[in-house]
Coordinates of C-alpha atoms and ligand atoms in Angstrom, one line a residue:
Chain A
M248 CA 108.1 59.8 130.3
K249 CA 111.6 60.3 129.0
T250 CA 113.0 63.8 128.7
Y251 CA 115.1 64.3 125.6
K252 CA 118.0 66.7 125.4
I253 CA 118.2 68.8 122.2
V254 CA 121.2 71.0 121.5
V255 CA 121.0 74.1 119.3
L256 CA 124.3 74.9 117.6
G257 CA 125.7 77.6 115.3
D258 CA 127.6 80.9 115.0
F259 CA 126.8 83.8 117.3
G260 CA 123.9 86.1 116.3
V261 CA 122.3 83.6 113.9
G262 CA 119.1 83.4 116.0
K263 CA 119.5 80.3 118.2
T264 CA 118.1 81.9 121.3
S265 CA 115.4 83.6 119.2
L266 CA 114.3 80.2 117.7
I267 CA 114.1 78.5 121.1
R268 CA 112.3 81.4 122.8
R269 CA 109.8 81.5 119.8
Y270 CA 109.2 77.7 120.3
V271 CA 109.1 77.5 124.0
L272 CA 107.7 81.0 125.1
D273 CA 106.3 82.2 121.7
E274 CA 108.1 85.5 122.0
F275 CA 110.6 87.4 119.9
S276 CA 112.9 90.4 120.5
D277 CA 114.8 92.5 117.9
E278 CA 117.4 93.3 120.5
Y279 CA 120.5 91.1 120.4
R280 CA 121.6 89.7 123.8
A281 CA 124.5 87.4 123.5
T282 CA 124.2 84.0 125.3
L283 CA 126.9 83.2 127.8
G284 CA 127.6 79.6 128.5
V285 CA 124.3 77.7 128.2
H286 CA 120.7 78.4 128.8
L287 CA 118.4 75.5 129.4
Y288 CA 114.7 75.5 128.4
K289 CA 112.5 72.7 129.8
H290 CA 109.5 72.3 127.6
A291 CA 106.5 70.0 127.6
D292 CA 104.7 69.7 124.3
T293 CA 102.3 67.5 122.4
L294 CA 102.7 65.9 118.9
V295 CA 99.1 66.5 118.0
E296 CA 98.9 64.1 115.0
E297 CA 100.2 61.2 117.1
D298 CA 98.5 62.4 120.3
L299 CA 101.8 62.0 122.0
K300 CA 103.1 64.1 125.0
I301 CA 106.8 64.9 124.8
S302 CA 109.2 66.4 127.2
L303 CA 112.3 68.2 126.0
V304 CA 115.3 70.1 127.5
V305 CA 116.5 72.5 124.8
W306 CA 120.1 73.6 125.2
D307 CA 120.8 77.2 124.0
I308 CA 124.5 77.2 123.6
E309 CA 126.8 80.2 123.4
G310 CA 127.5 80.8 119.6
A311 CA 130.8 80.6 117.9
P312 CA 132.0 80.3 114.3
L313 CA 133.8 77.2 115.2
P314 CA 132.7 74.8 118.0
S315 CA 135.1 74.8 121.0
G316 CA 136.0 72.1 123.5
Q317 CA 133.3 73.5 125.7
T318 CA 130.8 73.0 122.9
Q319 CA 131.8 69.4 122.7
R320 CA 131.1 69.0 126.5
Y321 CA 127.6 70.6 126.1
I322 CA 126.7 68.1 123.3
V323 CA 127.3 65.0 125.6
G324 CA 124.1 63.0 126.0
A325 CA 122.0 64.9 123.4
S326 CA 119.4 63.0 121.5
G327 CA 119.3 65.5 118.6
A328 CA 120.6 68.8 117.4
V329 CA 119.4 71.9 115.5
V330 CA 122.1 73.5 113.5
V331 CA 121.3 77.2 112.8
G332 CA 122.5 79.5 110.1
D333 CA 121.8 83.1 109.4
M334 CA 120.7 83.4 105.7
T335 CA 121.4 87.1 105.6
R336 CA 125.1 86.5 105.8
D337 CA 127.5 86.2 102.8
D338 CA 128.6 82.7 104.0
P339 CA 126.1 81.2 106.5
F340 CA 127.2 77.6 105.7
S341 CA 130.8 77.3 106.9
A342 CA 129.8 77.6 110.6
M343 CA 126.9 75.2 109.9
W344 CA 129.2 72.5 108.4
A345 CA 131.5 72.8 111.4
A346 CA 128.7 72.5 114.0
A347 CA 127.1 69.6 112.2
D348 CA 130.4 67.8 111.9
I349 CA 131.1 68.1 115.6
F350 CA 127.7 66.7 116.5
E351 CA 127.9 63.8 114.1
E352 CA 131.4 62.9 115.2
A353 CA 130.4 63.0 118.9
L354 CA 127.0 61.2 118.5
P355 CA 126.9 59.3 115.3
G356 CA 123.4 58.1 114.3
R357 CA 121.6 60.8 116.3
P358 CA 119.4 63.1 114.2
L359 CA 120.0 66.7 113.4
C360 CA 118.2 69.3 111.4
L361 CA 119.2 72.5 109.7
A362 CA 117.5 75.8 110.5
L363 CA 118.0 78.3 107.6
N364 CA 117.0 81.2 109.8
K365 CA 115.9 84.9 109.2
C366 CA 114.0 83.8 106.1
D367 CA 111.7 86.8 106.7
I368 CA 114.5 89.1 105.4
A369 CA 116.6 86.7 103.3
T370 CA 116.4 84.3 100.4
I371 CA 118.5 81.2 100.0
D372 CA 120.7 81.7 97.0
N373 CA 122.8 78.5 97.6
E374 CA 120.3 75.7 97.2
E375 CA 123.1 73.4 96.1
T376 CA 124.9 73.7 99.4
V377 CA 121.7 73.1 101.3
A378 CA 121.1 69.9 99.2
R379 CA 124.6 68.8 99.9
M380 CA 124.3 69.2 103.6
K381 CA 121.0 67.4 103.6
R382 CA 122.6 64.4 101.8
R383 CA 125.7 64.5 104.0
Y384 CA 123.9 64.5 107.3
D385 CA 120.7 62.7 106.2
C386 CA 118.7 65.5 107.6
N387 CA 115.9 68.0 106.8
A388 CA 116.4 71.7 106.3
F389 CA 113.8 74.3 107.5
M390 CA 113.4 77.8 106.2
T391 CA 112.7 79.4 109.6
S392 CA 112.0 82.8 110.9
A393 CA 112.1 83.3 114.6
R394 CA 110.6 86.8 114.0
T395 CA 107.4 85.6 112.2
G396 CA 107.5 82.1 113.8
D397 CA 107.5 80.5 110.3
C398 CA 108.5 76.8 110.5
V399 CA 109.8 77.0 114.0
T400 CA 107.5 74.6 115.9
P401 CA 107.3 72.2 112.9
M402 CA 111.1 72.0 112.9
F403 CA 111.3 71.1 116.6
H404 CA 108.5 68.6 116.2
A405 CA 110.1 67.0 113.1
L406 CA 113.4 66.6 115.0
T407 CA 111.5 65.1 118.0
R408 CA 109.8 62.6 115.6
S409 CA 113.2 61.5 114.2
I410 CA 114.5 61.0 117.7
L411 CA 111.5 58.9 118.6
A412 CA 111.7 57.0 115.2
R413 CA 115.3 56.1 116.0
G414 CA 114.2 54.7 119.4
L415 CA 116.7 57.0 121.3
Chain B
M916 CA 142.3 70.6 167.5
T917 CA 140.5 72.7 164.8
L918 CA 137.2 71.4 163.5
L919 CA 136.5 72.5 160.0
N920 CA 132.8 73.2 159.6
I921 CA 132.3 72.1 155.9
D922 CA 128.9 73.8 155.7
L923 CA 130.5 77.1 156.7
V924 CA 133.2 76.6 154.1
L925 CA 130.8 75.9 151.4
E926 CA 128.6 78.8 152.3
T927 CA 131.5 81.2 152.4
L928 CA 132.6 80.1 149.0
G929 CA 129.0 80.3 147.7
I930 CA 128.9 76.6 146.9
V931 CA 126.2 74.0 147.4
A932 CA 127.2 70.3 147.3
V933 CA 124.6 67.7 146.6
R934 CA 125.0 64.0 147.0
L935 CA 123.0 62.0 144.5
D936 CA 122.2 58.4 144.1
D937 CA 122.6 56.7 140.7
D938 CA 119.1 57.8 139.7
F939 CA 120.0 61.4 140.4
I940 CA 117.8 61.5 143.5
V941 CA 118.9 64.0 146.1
R942 CA 120.3 62.2 149.2
E943 CA 122.2 65.0 151.0
V944 CA 122.6 68.7 150.6
S945 CA 125.5 70.7 152.2
G946 CA 125.6 74.5 152.2
N947 CA 122.3 76.1 152.5
M948 CA 122.5 78.8 149.8
L949 CA 119.9 77.0 147.7
D950 CA 116.7 75.3 148.8
I951 CA 117.0 71.8 147.4
P952 CA 114.6 69.3 148.9
L953 CA 115.8 65.8 149.8
N954 CA 114.6 62.7 148.0
T955 CA 113.6 64.6 144.9
D956 CA 114.8 64.1 141.3
M957 CA 117.7 66.5 140.9
R958 CA 117.1 66.6 137.1
E959 CA 113.9 68.5 137.7
Y960 CA 115.8 71.1 139.6
M961 CA 118.8 71.1 137.2
P962 CA 117.6 69.9 133.8
A963 CA 121.2 69.9 132.5
L964 CA 121.4 66.4 134.0
Y965 CA 118.8 65.0 131.5
G966 CA 120.6 62.9 128.9
L967 CA 123.6 62.4 131.2
E968 CA 122.3 59.3 132.9
E969 CA 124.5 56.9 130.9
V970 CA 127.5 59.2 131.0
F971 CA 127.5 59.1 134.8
E972 CA 127.4 55.4 135.0
T973 CA 131.2 55.3 134.5
A974 CA 133.4 55.4 137.6
D975 CA 135.5 58.5 136.6
A976 CA 132.6 60.6 135.2
N977 CA 133.3 64.3 135.6
M978 CA 131.8 67.3 133.9
S979 CA 132.0 71.0 134.5
M980 CA 130.0 73.9 132.9
P981 CA 131.1 77.4 133.9
F982 CA 127.8 79.3 133.2
V983 CA 124.4 77.5 133.3
Q984 CA 121.1 79.4 133.4
I985 CA 117.6 78.1 133.3
G986 CA 116.2 80.0 130.3
N987 CA 112.5 79.9 131.1
A988 CA 112.9 80.6 134.7
R989 CA 115.2 83.7 134.5
D990 CA 117.5 82.1 137.0
E991 CA 120.8 83.5 138.1
P992 CA 123.7 81.9 136.4
I993 CA 125.5 79.1 138.2
A994 CA 128.6 77.0 137.6
L995 CA 127.9 73.3 137.6
T996 CA 130.2 70.4 138.3
V997 CA 129.1 66.8 138.4
R998 CA 131.6 64.1 139.4
R999 CA 131.9 60.7 140.8
D1000 CA 134.3 60.3 143.7
P1001 CA 136.7 57.8 142.4
E1002 CA 137.4 56.4 145.9
T1003 CA 133.9 56.1 147.3
G1004 CA 131.9 55.9 144.0
V1005 CA 129.5 58.5 145.3
L1006 CA 128.0 60.9 142.8
W1007 CA 128.4 64.6 143.8
L1008 CA 126.9 67.7 142.2
F1009 CA 128.4 71.1 143.0
L1010 CA 126.6 74.3 142.3
R1011 CA 128.4 77.6 142.6
D1012 CA 127.0 81.1 142.5
V1013 CA 128.8 83.0 139.6
R1014 CA 126.6 86.0 139.3
E1015 CA 129.4 88.5 139.4
E1016 CA 131.9 86.6 137.2
S1017 CA 129.1 86.0 134.7
A1018 CA 128.0 89.6 134.4
M1019 CA 131.6 90.5 133.5
H1020 CA 132.0 87.6 131.0
R1021 CA 128.7 88.3 129.4
Q1022 CA 129.6 91.9 128.8
L1023 CA 132.8 90.8 127.1
V1024 CA 131.0 88.3 124.9
Q1025 CA 128.3 90.8 124.1
N1026 CA 130.9 93.4 123.1
H1027 CA 132.9 91.0 121.1
N1028 CA 129.9 89.6 119.2
S1029 CA 128.1 92.9 118.7
L1030 CA 131.3 94.4 117.3
S1031 CA 131.9 91.5 114.9
L1032 CA 128.3 91.7 113.7
A1033 CA 128.5 95.5 113.3
Q1034 CA 131.7 95.1 111.4
V1035 CA 130.0 92.7 109.0
E1036 CA 127.2 95.2 108.5
L1037 CA 129.6 98.0 107.9
V1038 CA 131.5 96.0 105.3
K1039 CA 128.1 95.3 103.6
A1040 CA 127.1 99.0 103.8
R1041 CA 130.5 100.0 102.4
D1042 CA 130.2 97.6 99.5
A1043 CA 126.7 98.9 98.7
A1044 CA 127.9 102.5 98.9
Q1045 CA 130.8 101.8 96.5
K1046 CA 128.4 100.1 94.1
A1047 CA 126.0 103.0 94.3
D1048 CA 129.0 105.3 93.7
R1049 CA 130.0 103.4 90.6
A1050 CA 126.4 103.5 89.4
K1051 CA 126.3 107.3 90.0
T1052 CA 129.5 107.7 88.0
A1053 CA 128.1 105.6 85.1
F1054 CA 124.9 107.6 85.3
L1055 CA 126.8 110.9 85.0
A1056 CA 128.7 109.6 82.1
N1057 CA 125.4 108.7 80.4
V1058 CA 123.9 112.0 81.2
S1059 CA 126.8 113.9 79.6
H1060 CA 126.6 111.6 76.6
E1061 CA 122.9 112.1 76.2
L1062 CA 123.2 115.9 76.5
R1063 CA 126.0 116.1 74.0
T1064 CA 124.1 114.5 71.1
P1065 CA 121.3 117.0 70.8
L1066 CA 123.6 119.9 71.7
H1067 CA 125.9 118.9 68.8
V1068 CA 122.9 119.0 66.4
I1069 CA 121.9 122.5 67.7
I1070 CA 125.4 124.0 67.6
G1071 CA 126.2 122.4 64.3
G1072 CA 122.9 123.6 62.7
A1073 CA 123.3 127.1 64.2
S1074 CA 126.9 127.4 62.9
I1075 CA 125.8 126.3 59.4
L1076 CA 122.9 128.7 59.4
S1077 CA 124.9 131.6 60.6
K1078 CA 128.0 131.1 58.4
A1079 CA 128.4 133.7 55.5
R1080 CA 128.5 131.7 52.2
N1081 CA 128.7 132.5 48.5
T1082 CA 125.7 130.4 47.5
P1083 CA 123.0 130.8 50.1
L1084 CA 121.2 127.7 51.4
E1085 CA 118.0 126.7 49.7
P1086 CA 114.9 127.5 51.8
D1087 CA 114.2 123.7 52.2
E1088 CA 117.7 123.2 53.6
V1089 CA 117.2 126.0 56.1
T1090 CA 113.8 124.5 57.2
D1091 CA 115.5 121.1 57.6
Y1092 CA 118.2 122.5 59.9
A1093 CA 115.6 124.4 61.8
I1094 CA 113.5 121.3 62.3
D1095 CA 116.5 119.3 63.5
M1096 CA 117.5 122.0 65.9
H1097 CA 114.0 122.3 67.2
E1098 CA 113.6 118.6 67.8
S1099 CA 117.0 118.5 69.6
G1100 CA 115.9 121.4 71.7
V1101 CA 112.7 119.6 72.6
L1102 CA 114.6 116.5 73.5
L1103 CA 117.1 118.4 75.6
L1104 CA 114.2 120.1 77.5
Q1105 CA 112.6 116.7 78.0
L1106 CA 115.9 115.2 79.2
V1107 CA 116.4 118.1 81.7
D1108 CA 112.8 117.7 83.0
D1109 CA 113.3 114.0 83.4
L1110 CA 116.6 114.5 85.2
I1111 CA 114.9 116.9 87.6
D1112 CA 112.1 114.5 88.3
L1113 CA 114.5 111.6 88.8
S1114 CA 116.7 113.6 91.2
R1115 CA 113.7 115.0 93.1
S1116 CA 112.3 111.5 93.5
E1117 CA 115.7 110.3 94.8
T1118 CA 116.0 113.0 97.3
G1119 CA 112.4 112.7 98.4
N1120 CA 111.5 116.1 97.0
L1121 CA 109.1 115.0 94.4
I1122 CA 105.8 116.1 95.8
L1123 CA 102.5 114.7 94.6
Y1124 CA 99.6 117.1 94.3
E1125 CA 96.9 114.6 95.0
E1126 CA 93.3 115.1 94.1
R1127 CA 90.3 113.3 92.8
C1128 CA 90.9 112.3 89.2
D1129 CA 89.2 110.1 86.7
L1130 CA 91.5 107.3 85.4
C1131 CA 89.2 106.7 82.4
E1132 CA 89.3 110.3 81.3
I1133 CA 93.0 110.5 81.7
A1134 CA 93.5 107.3 79.6
R1135 CA 91.3 108.6 76.8
A1136 CA 93.0 112.0 76.8
I1137 CA 96.5 110.6 76.7
T1138 CA 95.6 108.0 74.0
T1139 CA 94.2 110.8 71.8
L1140 CA 97.4 112.9 72.4
C1141 CA 99.6 109.9 71.4
Q1142 CA 97.6 109.3 68.2
D1143 CA 99.3 112.5 66.9
L1144 CA 102.8 111.1 67.5
P1145 CA 104.7 110.8 64.2
E1146 CA 105.6 107.2 65.1
A1147 CA 102.0 106.3 65.6
R1148 CA 101.0 107.1 62.0
H1149 CA 100.6 103.4 61.0
T1150 CA 99.5 102.1 64.4
V1151 CA 96.1 101.1 65.6
L1152 CA 96.1 102.9 69.0
E1153 CA 93.0 102.2 71.0
C1154 CA 91.7 103.1 74.4
Q1155 CA 89.3 100.4 75.7
V1156 CA 88.3 101.8 79.1
P1157 CA 84.9 101.9 80.7
A1158 CA 82.6 104.9 80.0
D1159 CA 81.9 105.4 83.7
P1160 CA 84.5 107.3 85.6
V1161 CA 86.9 105.5 87.9
W1162 CA 87.9 108.0 90.6
L1163 CA 91.3 107.7 92.1
F1164 CA 93.0 109.9 94.7
A1165 CA 96.2 110.7 92.8
D1166 CA 98.3 113.4 91.2
A1167 CA 96.6 113.7 87.8
R1168 CA 99.6 115.3 86.1
R1169 CA 101.8 112.5 87.2
I1170 CA 99.3 109.8 86.1
K1171 CA 99.3 111.4 82.7
Q1172 CA 103.0 111.4 82.6
I1173 CA 103.1 107.7 83.5
L1174 CA 100.7 106.8 80.8
L1175 CA 102.3 109.1 78.2
N1176 CA 105.6 107.3 78.9
L1177 CA 104.2 103.8 78.6
I1178 CA 102.1 104.6 75.4
S1179 CA 105.0 106.3 73.7
N1180 CA 107.3 103.4 74.5
A1181 CA 104.8 101.0 73.1
V1182 CA 104.2 103.1 70.0
K1183 CA 108.0 103.2 69.4
A1184 CA 108.3 99.5 69.8
V1185 CA 105.7 98.7 67.1
A1186 CA 106.6 101.7 64.8
N1187 CA 108.1 99.5 62.0
L1188 CA 105.6 96.7 62.1
N1189 CA 102.7 95.9 59.8
A1190 CA 99.4 95.7 61.6
A1191 CA 100.9 97.4 64.6
E1192 CA 98.6 97.6 67.6
V1193 CA 98.7 99.4 71.0
I1194 CA 95.8 98.9 73.3
V1195 CA 95.1 100.7 76.6
T1196 CA 92.9 98.9 79.1
L1197 CA 91.7 99.6 82.6
D1198 CA 90.8 97.3 85.4
P1199 CA 88.5 99.4 87.7
D1200 CA 88.8 97.0 90.7
M1201 CA 92.6 96.8 91.1
P1202 CA 92.7 99.6 90.0
S1203 CA 95.2 99.2 87.2
L1204 CA 96.0 100.5 83.7
T1205 CA 97.6 98.3 81.1
V1206 CA 99.3 99.3 77.9
A1207 CA 99.8 96.3 75.6
D1208 CA 101.5 96.2 72.2
N1209 CA 102.1 93.5 69.6
G1210 CA 105.7 94.4 69.1
P1211 CA 108.9 92.3 69.3
G1212 CA 108.7 91.9 73.1
M1213 CA 111.8 91.5 75.3
T1214 CA 113.7 88.9 77.2
A1215 CA 113.9 89.0 81.0
E1216 CA 117.4 90.5 80.8
E1217 CA 116.2 93.2 78.4
V1218 CA 113.4 94.1 80.7
A1219 CA 115.9 94.4 83.6
T1220 CA 118.1 96.7 81.5
A1221 CA 115.2 98.8 80.4
R1222 CA 114.3 99.4 84.0
Q1223 CA 117.7 101.0 84.6
P1224 CA 118.1 104.7 83.8
F1225 CA 119.5 105.0 80.3
G1226 CA 119.1 101.3 79.9
Q1227 CA 119.1 100.3 76.2
P1228 CA 117.5 96.8 76.0
R1229 CA 118.8 96.2 72.5
A1230 CA 122.4 97.0 72.0
G1231 CA 122.8 99.4 69.1
V1232 CA 119.1 100.1 68.9
R1233 CA 118.6 103.6 70.3
G1234 CA 115.1 104.8 70.8
K1235 CA 114.2 108.4 70.4
G1236 CA 113.3 109.0 74.1
T1237 CA 115.5 110.2 76.9
G1238 CA 116.1 106.6 78.2
L1239 CA 114.8 107.7 81.6
G1240 CA 111.1 107.1 81.0
L1241 CA 110.6 103.7 82.6
S1242 CA 112.8 104.7 85.7
I1243 CA 110.6 107.7 86.2
V1244 CA 107.4 105.7 85.7
E1245 CA 108.5 103.3 88.4
R1246 CA 109.3 106.0 90.9
L1247 CA 106.0 107.9 90.2
V1248 CA 104.0 104.7 90.5
S1249 CA 105.8 103.8 93.7
L1250 CA 105.2 107.3 95.1
H1251 CA 101.5 106.4 94.6
G1252 CA 102.0 103.2 96.5
G1253 CA 101.6 101.1 93.4
Q1254 CA 103.7 98.9 91.2
V1255 CA 104.7 98.3 87.6
V1256 CA 104.5 94.8 86.2
I1257 CA 105.9 94.0 82.8
V1258 CA 104.7 90.9 81.0
T1259 CA 106.6 90.0 77.8
E1260 CA 108.4 87.4 75.8
P1261 CA 110.4 87.7 72.6
G1262 CA 108.1 87.8 69.7
K1263 CA 105.0 88.0 71.9
G1264 CA 104.5 91.7 72.4
L1265 CA 104.7 93.5 75.7
A1266 CA 102.2 94.5 78.3
A1267 CA 103.0 97.0 81.0
T1268 CA 100.6 97.2 83.9
V1269 CA 100.5 100.0 86.5
S1270 CA 98.4 99.1 89.5
F1271 CA 97.6 101.5 92.4
D1272 CA 96.7 100.9 96.0
P1273 CA 93.0 100.0 96.0
E1274 CA 92.7 102.3 99.1
R1275 CA 93.1 105.2 96.6
L1276 CA 89.8 104.4 94.9
L1277 CA 87.1 106.9 95.7
K1278 CA 83.9 104.9 95.3
S1279 CA 81.6 106.7 97.7
T1280 CA 82.6 110.2 96.3
S1281 CA 81.7 109.1 92.8
L1282 CA 78.3 107.9 94.0
S1283 CA 77.5 111.1 95.9
Q1284 CA 78.7 113.0 92.8
N1285 CA 76.2 111.1 90.7
V1286 CA 73.4 111.7 93.1
S1287 CA 74.0 115.4 93.4
Ligands
LIG568 N1 114.8 89.3 111.0 C1 115.1 88.3 111.8 N2 115.9 88.6 112.9 C2 116.2 87.5 113.7 C3 115.7 86.2 113.5 N3 116.2 85.5 114.5 C4 117.0 86.2 115.2 N4 117.0 87.5 114.8 C5 117.8 88.6 115.3 O1 119.1 88.3 115.3 C6 119.8 88.7 116.4 C7 120.5 87.6 117.1 O2 119.6 86.7 117.6 P1 119.9 85.6 118.8 O3 118.7 84.7 118.9 O4 120.2 86.4 120.0 O5 121.2 84.9 118.2 P2 122.0 83.7 118.9 O6 122.3 82.7 117.8 O7 121.3 83.2 120.1 O8 123.3 84.5 119.3 P3 124.4 84.0 120.5 O9 123.6 83.8 121.7 O10 125.4 85.1 120.5 O11 125.0 82.8 120.0 C8 118.8 89.4 117.3 O12 118.9 90.8 117.1 C9 117.5 88.8 116.8 O13 116.4 89.8 117.0 C10 114.8 86.0 112.4 O14 114.3 85.0 112.1 N5 114.5 87.1 111.6
LIG569 MG1 121.8 83.2 122.1

């Protein structure tokens, strides 16, 4: 079975680690512990509808408002990306555009998805921007909450399905 | 001749070197800091290698990552370098213990990020405080304005009544002045009472005196009281509540105040209509009280304005009340753990529903009461 590499990108503090730990370990903490470098999460999962076993390595990458050269090195070899934004912020989207651009440029044709995170305490008041991003990157957007777990697993599964669909 | 023991060097520097074949299978390990078994798939030990298979097919492949941690294993951070020896074509993997460096770096990143995030929060809090401050200033300006109007009537009336004049005022005129002054005095008193309630609720000093009270009885009593309002003269004001009591654990005086506010608002809204109607109903299960009128209704913006202290939903149309009624109703209801829902549309009347936490219903008590 092939193991797919998925990178999780976005500004610091937006909830990348929290989303991954919710997905892989089903846990959440309110305490913020910044990620240094990269944390790897190996995870075996099943797509129940297809009765398909999958194997993933999820890369939890140190956050930054703008991706660095190091970010570009981390992306190498990824099959897909989750681009995370914190919906409680005034402008969650600039950092998301930057991260999505870097990924698309490095790995054109590989799927990405948008995690509009912290939806337990925020609403999305910029639907238009979300729609633009979805068109631009031909991707799905998920209103996630790592705290409640809303949409987290479905998002990782949907991304895995697009990876498989593209025969990567 | 000095023989350099490469294992000793690697161990001293805290480095492990692993020779891999092209399928990432471990063929040789130098430096015994880590326990890496031979002939196993290195990707299982270091999952960072997954996805890099194609990348490392090239002759000059080289990649370094300063801090790598296995998230679900709570491993110590290591620095990772993978490179192909350009001369021999052999694929090497170097792992270095970076516990100490990483602790320091992580603290720096943590401080930097936490500070930036805190700064964003502070800016938000500052903006909110400034907005609240502006709202307070506007509120104070409103209060002064509202106090002045009745005070002017009182002072003006008193000065006319007390002035020595050649032709004394007619008794009717004196009565009119007295009535105006009395009404203004009542309004002032109401305004001051409302302001006290509002400020107490804001500072958390509005205390509920909760007891067992019958919502139906309160609804009937307040409806009857409002039927005597001068504005209600031409209005059908009905109370359609069940005959059986609905016991609620609440502050009866405050529930009366809530209902009085809602009914008098409704009565004022329909005062100039033909076939004006205000109906009070009660849903014993929610439990909730609804005051519905067939008046002109409001737009969503007008409702939003009306919910503000001193909000005047219709520019230029000034009701007779203090302008604080709805704000106070909302606070009193929320103190009871309930909420106020307003359903209205221009031309379609307005229904205000106050619902309380169902946990406040005292069913068993009412039963035992009936039995005894
Ligand atoms: N309310 C709420 N808080 C969240 C959510 N996700 C994350 N948080 C909180 O946001 C803070 C940052 O979360 P992390 O997951 O550490 O953020 P990160 O993107 O990994 O940050 P870096 O590692 O610095 O890049 C933490 O205090 C979390 O508890 C969410 O869905 N809802
Ligand atoms: Mg993190």
